[in-house]
PDB file of C-alpha atoms in Angstrom:
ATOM      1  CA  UNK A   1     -28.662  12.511  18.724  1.00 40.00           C
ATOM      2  CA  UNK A   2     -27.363   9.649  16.621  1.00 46.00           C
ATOM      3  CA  UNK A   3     -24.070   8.045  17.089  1.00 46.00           C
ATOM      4  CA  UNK A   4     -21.534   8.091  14.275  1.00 55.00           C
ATOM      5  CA  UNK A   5     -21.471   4.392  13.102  1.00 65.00           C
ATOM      6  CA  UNK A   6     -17.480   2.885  14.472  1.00 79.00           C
ATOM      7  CA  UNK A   7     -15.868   2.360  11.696  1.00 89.00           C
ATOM      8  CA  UNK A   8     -13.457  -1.022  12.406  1.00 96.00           C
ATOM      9  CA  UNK A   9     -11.585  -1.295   8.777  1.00 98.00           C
ATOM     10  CA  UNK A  10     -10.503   1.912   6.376  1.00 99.00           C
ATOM     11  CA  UNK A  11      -8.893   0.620   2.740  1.00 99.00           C
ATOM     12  CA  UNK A  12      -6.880   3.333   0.536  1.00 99.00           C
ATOM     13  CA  UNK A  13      -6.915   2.408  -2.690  1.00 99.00           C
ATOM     14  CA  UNK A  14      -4.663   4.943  -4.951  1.00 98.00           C
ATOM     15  CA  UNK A  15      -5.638   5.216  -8.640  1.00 97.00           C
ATOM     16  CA  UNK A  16      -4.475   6.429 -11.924  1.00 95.00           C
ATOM     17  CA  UNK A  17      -6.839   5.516 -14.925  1.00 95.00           C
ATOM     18  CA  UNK A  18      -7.479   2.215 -13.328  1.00 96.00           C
ATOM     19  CA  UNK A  19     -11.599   2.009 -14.878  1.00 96.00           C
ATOM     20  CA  UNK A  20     -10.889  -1.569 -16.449  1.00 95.00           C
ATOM     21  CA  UNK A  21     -10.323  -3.262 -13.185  1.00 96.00           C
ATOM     22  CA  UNK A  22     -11.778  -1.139  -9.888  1.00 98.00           C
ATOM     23  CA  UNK A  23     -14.925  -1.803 -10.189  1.00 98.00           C
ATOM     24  CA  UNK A  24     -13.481  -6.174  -9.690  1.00 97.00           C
ATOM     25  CA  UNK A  25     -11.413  -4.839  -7.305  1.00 98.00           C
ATOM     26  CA  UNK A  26     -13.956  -3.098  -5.310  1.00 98.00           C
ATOM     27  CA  UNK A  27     -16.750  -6.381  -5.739  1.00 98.00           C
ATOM     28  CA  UNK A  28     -14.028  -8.461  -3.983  1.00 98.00           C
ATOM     29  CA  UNK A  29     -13.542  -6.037  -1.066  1.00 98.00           C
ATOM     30  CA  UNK A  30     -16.965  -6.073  -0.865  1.00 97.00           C
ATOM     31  CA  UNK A  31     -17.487  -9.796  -0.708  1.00 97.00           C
ATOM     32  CA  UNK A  32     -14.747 -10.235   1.714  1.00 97.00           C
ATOM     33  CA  UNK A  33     -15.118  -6.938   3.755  1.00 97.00           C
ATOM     34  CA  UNK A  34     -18.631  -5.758   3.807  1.00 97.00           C
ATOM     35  CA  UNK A  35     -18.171  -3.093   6.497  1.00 96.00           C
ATOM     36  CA  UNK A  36     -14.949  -1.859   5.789  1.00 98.00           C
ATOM     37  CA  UNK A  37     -14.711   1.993   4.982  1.00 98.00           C
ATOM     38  CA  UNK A  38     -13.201   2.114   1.090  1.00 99.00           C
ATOM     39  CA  UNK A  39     -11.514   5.318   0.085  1.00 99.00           C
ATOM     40  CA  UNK A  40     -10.563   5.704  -3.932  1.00 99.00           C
ATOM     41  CA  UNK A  41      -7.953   8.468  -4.041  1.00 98.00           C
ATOM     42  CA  UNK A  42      -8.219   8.956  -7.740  1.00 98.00           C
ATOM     43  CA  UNK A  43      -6.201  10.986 -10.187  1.00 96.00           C
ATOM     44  CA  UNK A  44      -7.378   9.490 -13.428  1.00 95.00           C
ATOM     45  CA  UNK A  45      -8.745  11.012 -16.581  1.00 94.00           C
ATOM     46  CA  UNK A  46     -11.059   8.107 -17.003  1.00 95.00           C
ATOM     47  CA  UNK A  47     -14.424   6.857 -15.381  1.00 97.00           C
ATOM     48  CA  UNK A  48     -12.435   5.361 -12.540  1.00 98.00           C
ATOM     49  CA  UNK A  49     -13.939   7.778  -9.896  1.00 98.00           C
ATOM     50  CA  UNK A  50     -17.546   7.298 -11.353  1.00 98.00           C
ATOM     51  CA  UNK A  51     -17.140   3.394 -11.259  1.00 98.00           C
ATOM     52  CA  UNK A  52     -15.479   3.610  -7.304  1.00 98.00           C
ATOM     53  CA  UNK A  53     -18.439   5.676  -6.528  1.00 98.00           C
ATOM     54  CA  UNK A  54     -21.292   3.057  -8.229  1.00 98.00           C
ATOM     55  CA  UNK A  55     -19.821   0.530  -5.725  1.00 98.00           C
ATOM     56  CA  UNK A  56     -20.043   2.783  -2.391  1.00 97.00           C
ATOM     57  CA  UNK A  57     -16.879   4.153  -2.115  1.00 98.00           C
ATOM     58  CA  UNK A  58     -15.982   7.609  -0.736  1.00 98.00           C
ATOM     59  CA  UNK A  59     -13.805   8.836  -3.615  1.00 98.00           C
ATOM     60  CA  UNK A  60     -11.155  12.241  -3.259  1.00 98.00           C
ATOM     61  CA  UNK A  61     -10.355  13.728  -6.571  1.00 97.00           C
ATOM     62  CA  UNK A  62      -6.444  15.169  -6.404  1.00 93.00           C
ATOM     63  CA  UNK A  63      -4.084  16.040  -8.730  1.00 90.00           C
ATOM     64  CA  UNK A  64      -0.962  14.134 -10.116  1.00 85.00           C
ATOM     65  CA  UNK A  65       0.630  13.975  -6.884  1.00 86.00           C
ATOM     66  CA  UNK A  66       2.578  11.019  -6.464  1.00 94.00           C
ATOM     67  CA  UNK A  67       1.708   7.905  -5.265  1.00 96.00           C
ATOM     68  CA  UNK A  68       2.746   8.276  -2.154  1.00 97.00           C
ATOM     69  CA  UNK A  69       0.827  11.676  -1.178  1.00 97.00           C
ATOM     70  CA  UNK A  70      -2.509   9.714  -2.820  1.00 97.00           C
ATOM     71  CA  UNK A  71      -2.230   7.692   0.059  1.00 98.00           C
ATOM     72  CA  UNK A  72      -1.614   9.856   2.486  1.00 98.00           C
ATOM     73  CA  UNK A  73      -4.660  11.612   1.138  1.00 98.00           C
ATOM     74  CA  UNK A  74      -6.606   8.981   1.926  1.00 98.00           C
ATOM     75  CA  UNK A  75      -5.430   8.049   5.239  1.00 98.00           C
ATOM     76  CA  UNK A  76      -5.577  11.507   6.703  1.00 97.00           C
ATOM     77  CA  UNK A  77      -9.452  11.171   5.796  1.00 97.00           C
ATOM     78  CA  UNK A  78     -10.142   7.426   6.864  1.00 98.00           C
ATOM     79  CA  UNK A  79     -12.153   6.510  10.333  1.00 97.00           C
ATOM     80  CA  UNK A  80     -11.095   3.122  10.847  1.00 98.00           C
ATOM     81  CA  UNK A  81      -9.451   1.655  13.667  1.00 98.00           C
ATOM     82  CA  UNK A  82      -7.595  -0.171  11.491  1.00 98.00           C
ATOM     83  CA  UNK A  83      -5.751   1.165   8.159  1.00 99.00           C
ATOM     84  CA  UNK A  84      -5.055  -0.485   4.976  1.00 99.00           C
ATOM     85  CA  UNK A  85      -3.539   0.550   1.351  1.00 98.00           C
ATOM     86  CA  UNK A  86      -3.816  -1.477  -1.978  1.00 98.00           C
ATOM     87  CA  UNK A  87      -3.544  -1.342  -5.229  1.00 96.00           C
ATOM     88  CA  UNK A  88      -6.659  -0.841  -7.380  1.00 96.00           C
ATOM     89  CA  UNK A  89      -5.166  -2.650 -10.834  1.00 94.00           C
ATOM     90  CA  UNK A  90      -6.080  -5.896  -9.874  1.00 94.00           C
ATOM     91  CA  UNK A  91      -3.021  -7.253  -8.550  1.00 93.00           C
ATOM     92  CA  UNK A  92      -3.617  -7.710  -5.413  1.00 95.00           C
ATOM     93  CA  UNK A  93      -6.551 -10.475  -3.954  1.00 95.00           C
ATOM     94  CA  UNK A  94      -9.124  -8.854  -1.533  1.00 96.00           C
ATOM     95  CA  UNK A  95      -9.065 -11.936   0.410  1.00 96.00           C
ATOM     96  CA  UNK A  96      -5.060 -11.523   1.086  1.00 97.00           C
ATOM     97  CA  UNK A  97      -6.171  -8.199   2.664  1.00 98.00           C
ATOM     98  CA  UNK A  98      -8.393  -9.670   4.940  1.00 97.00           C
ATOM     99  CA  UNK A  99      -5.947 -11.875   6.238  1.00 97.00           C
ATOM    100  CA  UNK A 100      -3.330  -9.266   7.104  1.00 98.00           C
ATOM    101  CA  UNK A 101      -6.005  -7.408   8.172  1.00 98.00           C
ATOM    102  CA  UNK A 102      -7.003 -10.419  10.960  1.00 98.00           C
ATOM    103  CA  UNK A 103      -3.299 -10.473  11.887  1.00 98.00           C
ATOM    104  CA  UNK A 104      -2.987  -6.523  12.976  1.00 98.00           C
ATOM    105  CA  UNK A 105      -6.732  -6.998  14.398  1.00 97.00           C
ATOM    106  CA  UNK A 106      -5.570  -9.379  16.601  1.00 97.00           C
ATOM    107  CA  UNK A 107      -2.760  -7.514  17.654  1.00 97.00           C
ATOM    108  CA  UNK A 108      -0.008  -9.932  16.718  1.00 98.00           C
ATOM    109  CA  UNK A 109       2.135  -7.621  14.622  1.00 98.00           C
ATOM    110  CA  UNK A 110       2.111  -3.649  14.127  1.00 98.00           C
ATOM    111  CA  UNK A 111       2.458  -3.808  10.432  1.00 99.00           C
ATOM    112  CA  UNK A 112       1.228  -6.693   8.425  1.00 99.00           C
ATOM    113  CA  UNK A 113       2.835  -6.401   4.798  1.00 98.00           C
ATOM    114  CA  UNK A 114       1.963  -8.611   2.059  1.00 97.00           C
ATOM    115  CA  UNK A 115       5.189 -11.139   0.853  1.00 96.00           C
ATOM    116  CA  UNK A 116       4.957 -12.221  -2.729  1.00 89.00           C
ATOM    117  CA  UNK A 117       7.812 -13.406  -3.258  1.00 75.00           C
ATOM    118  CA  UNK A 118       8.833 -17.606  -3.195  1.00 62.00           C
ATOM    119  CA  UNK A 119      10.066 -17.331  -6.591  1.00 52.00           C
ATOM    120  CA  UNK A 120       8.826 -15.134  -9.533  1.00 58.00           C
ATOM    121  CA  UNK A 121       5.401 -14.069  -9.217  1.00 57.00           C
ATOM    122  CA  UNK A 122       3.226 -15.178 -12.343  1.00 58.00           C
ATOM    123  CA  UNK A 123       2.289 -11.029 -12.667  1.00 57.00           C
ATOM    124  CA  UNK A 124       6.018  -9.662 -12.816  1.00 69.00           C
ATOM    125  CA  UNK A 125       8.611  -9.766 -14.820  1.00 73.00           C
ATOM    126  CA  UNK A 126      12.073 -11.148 -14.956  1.00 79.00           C
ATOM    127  CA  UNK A 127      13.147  -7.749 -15.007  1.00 77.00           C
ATOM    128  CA  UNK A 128      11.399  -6.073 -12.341  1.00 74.00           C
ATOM    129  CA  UNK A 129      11.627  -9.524 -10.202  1.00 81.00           C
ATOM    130  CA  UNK A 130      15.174  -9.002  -9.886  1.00 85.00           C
ATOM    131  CA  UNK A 131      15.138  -5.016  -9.384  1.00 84.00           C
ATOM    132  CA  UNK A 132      12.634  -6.161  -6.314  1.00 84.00           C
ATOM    133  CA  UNK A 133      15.392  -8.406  -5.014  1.00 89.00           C
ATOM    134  CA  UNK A 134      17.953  -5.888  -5.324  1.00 92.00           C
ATOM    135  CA  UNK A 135      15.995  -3.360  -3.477  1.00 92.00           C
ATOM    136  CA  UNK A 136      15.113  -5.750  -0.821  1.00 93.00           C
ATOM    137  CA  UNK A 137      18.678  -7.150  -0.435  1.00 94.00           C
ATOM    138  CA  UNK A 138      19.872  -3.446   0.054  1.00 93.00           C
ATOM    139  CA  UNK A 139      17.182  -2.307   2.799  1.00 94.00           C
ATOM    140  CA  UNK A 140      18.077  -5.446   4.342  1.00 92.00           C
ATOM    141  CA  UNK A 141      21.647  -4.379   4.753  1.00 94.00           C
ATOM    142  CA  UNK A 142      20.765  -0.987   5.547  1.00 94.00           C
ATOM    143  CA  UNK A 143      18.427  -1.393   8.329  1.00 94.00           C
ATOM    144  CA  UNK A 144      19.673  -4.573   9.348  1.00 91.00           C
ATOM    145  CA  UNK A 145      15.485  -6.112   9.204  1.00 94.00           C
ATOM    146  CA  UNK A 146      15.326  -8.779   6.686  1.00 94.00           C
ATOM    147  CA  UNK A 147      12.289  -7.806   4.566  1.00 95.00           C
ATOM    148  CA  UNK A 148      12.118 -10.410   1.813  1.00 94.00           C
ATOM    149  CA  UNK A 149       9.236  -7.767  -0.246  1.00 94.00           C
ATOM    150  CA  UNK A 150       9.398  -4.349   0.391  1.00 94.00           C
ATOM    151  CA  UNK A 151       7.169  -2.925  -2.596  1.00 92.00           C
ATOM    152  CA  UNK A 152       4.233  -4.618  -2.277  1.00 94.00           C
ATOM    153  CA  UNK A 153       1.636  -2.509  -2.103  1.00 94.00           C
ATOM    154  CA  UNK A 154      -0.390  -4.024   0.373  1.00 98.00           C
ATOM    155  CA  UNK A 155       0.161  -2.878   3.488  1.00 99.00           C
ATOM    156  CA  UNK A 156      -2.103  -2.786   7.128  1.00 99.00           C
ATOM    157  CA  UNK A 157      -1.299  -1.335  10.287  1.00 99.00           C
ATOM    158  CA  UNK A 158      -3.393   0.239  13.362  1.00 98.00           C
ATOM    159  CA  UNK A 159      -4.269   4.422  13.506  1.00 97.00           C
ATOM    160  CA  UNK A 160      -2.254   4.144  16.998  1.00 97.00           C
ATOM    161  CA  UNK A 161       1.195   2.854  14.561  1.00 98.00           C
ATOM    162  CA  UNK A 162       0.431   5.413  11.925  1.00 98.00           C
ATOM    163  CA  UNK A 163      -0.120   8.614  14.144  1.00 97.00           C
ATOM    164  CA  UNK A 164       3.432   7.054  15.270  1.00 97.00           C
ATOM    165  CA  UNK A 165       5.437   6.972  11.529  1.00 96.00           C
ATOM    166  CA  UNK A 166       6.341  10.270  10.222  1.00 91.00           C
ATOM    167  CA  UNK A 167       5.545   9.126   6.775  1.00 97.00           C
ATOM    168  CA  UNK A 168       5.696  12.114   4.257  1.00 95.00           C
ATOM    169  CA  UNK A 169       6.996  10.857   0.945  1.00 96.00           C
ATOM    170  CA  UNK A 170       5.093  11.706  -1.979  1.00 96.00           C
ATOM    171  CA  UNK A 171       6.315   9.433  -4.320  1.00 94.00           C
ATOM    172  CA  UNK A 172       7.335   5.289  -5.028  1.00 94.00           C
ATOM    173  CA  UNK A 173       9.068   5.447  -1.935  1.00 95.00           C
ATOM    174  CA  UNK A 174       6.223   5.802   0.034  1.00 97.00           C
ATOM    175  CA  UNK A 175       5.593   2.235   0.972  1.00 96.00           C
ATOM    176  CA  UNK A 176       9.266   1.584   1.653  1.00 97.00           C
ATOM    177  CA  UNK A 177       9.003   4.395   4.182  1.00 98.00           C
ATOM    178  CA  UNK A 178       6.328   2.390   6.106  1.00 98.00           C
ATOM    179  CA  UNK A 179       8.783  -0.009   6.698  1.00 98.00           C
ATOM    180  CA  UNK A 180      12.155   2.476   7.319  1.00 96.00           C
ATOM    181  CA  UNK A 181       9.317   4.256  10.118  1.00 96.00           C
ATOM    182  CA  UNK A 182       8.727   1.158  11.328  1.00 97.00           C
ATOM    183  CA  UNK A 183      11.981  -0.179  12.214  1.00 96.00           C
ATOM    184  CA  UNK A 184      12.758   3.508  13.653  1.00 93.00           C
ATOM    185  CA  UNK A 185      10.499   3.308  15.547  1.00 96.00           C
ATOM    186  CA  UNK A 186      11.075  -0.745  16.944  1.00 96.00           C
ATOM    187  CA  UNK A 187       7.529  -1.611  15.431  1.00 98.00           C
ATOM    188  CA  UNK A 188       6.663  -5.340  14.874  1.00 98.00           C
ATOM    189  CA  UNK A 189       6.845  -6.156  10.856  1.00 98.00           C
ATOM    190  CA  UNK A 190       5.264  -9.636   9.441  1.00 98.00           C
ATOM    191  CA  UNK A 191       5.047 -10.320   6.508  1.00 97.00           C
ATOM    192  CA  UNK A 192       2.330 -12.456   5.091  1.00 97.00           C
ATOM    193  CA  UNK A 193       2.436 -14.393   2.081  1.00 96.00           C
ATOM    194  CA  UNK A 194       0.089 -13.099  -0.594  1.00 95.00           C
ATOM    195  CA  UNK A 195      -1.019 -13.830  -4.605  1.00 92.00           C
ATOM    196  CA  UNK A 196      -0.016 -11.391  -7.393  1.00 89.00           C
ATOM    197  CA  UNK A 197      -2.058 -11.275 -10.404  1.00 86.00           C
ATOM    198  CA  UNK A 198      -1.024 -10.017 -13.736  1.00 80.00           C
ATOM    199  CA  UNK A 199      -2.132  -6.205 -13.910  1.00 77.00           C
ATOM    200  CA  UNK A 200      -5.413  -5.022 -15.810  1.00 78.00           C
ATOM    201  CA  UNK A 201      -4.575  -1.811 -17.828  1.00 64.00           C
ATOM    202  CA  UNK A 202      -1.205  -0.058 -18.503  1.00 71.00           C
ATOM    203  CA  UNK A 203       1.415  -0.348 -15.699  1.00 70.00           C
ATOM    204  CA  UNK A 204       2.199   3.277 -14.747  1.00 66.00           C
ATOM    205  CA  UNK A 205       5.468   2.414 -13.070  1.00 65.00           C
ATOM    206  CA  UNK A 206       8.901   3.259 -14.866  1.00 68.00           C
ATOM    207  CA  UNK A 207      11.119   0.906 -13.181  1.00 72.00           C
ATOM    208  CA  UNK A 208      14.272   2.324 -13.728  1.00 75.00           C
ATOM    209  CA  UNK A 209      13.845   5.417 -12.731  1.00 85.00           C
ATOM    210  CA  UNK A 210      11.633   4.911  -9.851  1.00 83.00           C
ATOM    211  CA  UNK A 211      13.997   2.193  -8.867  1.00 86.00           C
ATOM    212  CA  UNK A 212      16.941   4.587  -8.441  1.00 91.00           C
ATOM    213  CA  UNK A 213      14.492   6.986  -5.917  1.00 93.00           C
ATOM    214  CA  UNK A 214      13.808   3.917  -3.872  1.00 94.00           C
ATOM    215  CA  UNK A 215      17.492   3.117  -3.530  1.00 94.00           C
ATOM    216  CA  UNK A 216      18.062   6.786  -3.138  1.00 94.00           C
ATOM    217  CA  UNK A 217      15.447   7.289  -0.393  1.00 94.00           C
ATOM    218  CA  UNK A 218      16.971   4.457   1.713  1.00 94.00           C
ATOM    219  CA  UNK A 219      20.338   5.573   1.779  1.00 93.00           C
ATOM    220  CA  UNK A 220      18.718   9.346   2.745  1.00 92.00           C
ATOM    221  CA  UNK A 221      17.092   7.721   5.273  1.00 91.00           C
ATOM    222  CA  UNK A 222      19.645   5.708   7.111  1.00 88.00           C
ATOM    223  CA  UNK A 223      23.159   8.352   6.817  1.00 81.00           C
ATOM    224  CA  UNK A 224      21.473  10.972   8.994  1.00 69.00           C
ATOM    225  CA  UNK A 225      23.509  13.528   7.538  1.00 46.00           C
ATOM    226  CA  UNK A 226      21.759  13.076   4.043  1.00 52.00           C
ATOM    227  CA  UNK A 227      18.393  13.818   5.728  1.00 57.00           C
ATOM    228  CA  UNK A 228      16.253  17.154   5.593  1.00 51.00           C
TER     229      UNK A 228
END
């Protein structure tokens, strides 16, 4: 009987009509991480799924659940050793992955996190620059962890630190959660200094409004008696 092949590396990439840029995404994982497991979670109307599929990738269909169950989706199905999440607009450089990738591989931090921030990143604007600085300046306070880029969504950790956060959001909150699990839990956060690229295709994100559930969450999540 044949061994199941290990798999070392699992990417979750979340989509939403994303066909202009996945398939340039995908290339550069590709180039930079031939044996990784990719997972598309895909909720697009649009040849996104077909074009994730051309390129290898295992690719679960689901509804419009949120952003944050997409990659839960995708995490509950991955086989890797090691667990990552990106975004699949073309934001985010493949070869940044890698390298936060090396750093939880190597066992020198539990969650690697990508840090775009020095000053304004050429894809953001002035607008959602500074609604990024208030949200980091108020986790900060909150959880008393400096964490100088809590959205980015780029994020790697080991299966042993996931099976240990009790992540469950379904929404833009998710990826703060990995952080507010992690420093429950007294897990080792670096952050890594990454590119950001403008975006290919129409930004999904309402900024406002998912701005307030991100502040919203975090409060929830550090005055117990707000919790479910």
């Amino acid at each position: 009987m044949q061994l199941e092949e290990q798999i070392e590396v699992s990417i979750v990439i979340p989509t939403l009509n994303e066909e202009q840029s996945i398939g340039l995404v995908l290339e550069g994982i590709r180039k930079q991480l031939p044996k990784a497991e990719v997972i598309v979670v895909d909720s697009s109307d649009d040849k996104t799924a077909e074009i994730s599929s051309s390129f290898g990738a295992i690719v679960i269909k689901q509804d419009k659940r949120g952003y944050g169950a997409a990659i839960r989706a995708g995490l509950n199905r991955a086989r890797g050793r090691i667990l990552a999440f990106m975004d699949g607009d073309g934001t985010y450089d493949p070869s940044d992955l890698k390298r936060l990738i090396d750093i939880v591989g190597r066992g020198d931090a539990d969650v690697a996190t990508g840090l775009r921030f020095s000053s304004k990143p050429v894809g953001m604007s002035t607008a959602r620059y500074i609604g990024n600085l208030i949200v980091n300046t108020v986790f900060s306070l909150l959880f008393l962890k400096r964490i100088r880029d809590t959205q980015t969504g780029m994020k790697v950790f080991s299966r042993g630190t996931y099976l240990k956060m009790r992540l469950k959001e379904n929404g833009m909150p998710f990826s703060t959660e990995v952080l507010t699990e992690a420093c429950r839990k007294s897990l080792r956060i670096t952050e890594v200094r990454i590119g950001y690229h403008n975006r290919i295709g129409i930004s999904k994100l309402n900024m406002f409004k998912d701005g307030v559930k991100i502040l919203l969450f975090m409060i929830r999540e550090r005055l117990p008696a707000l919790r479910d």
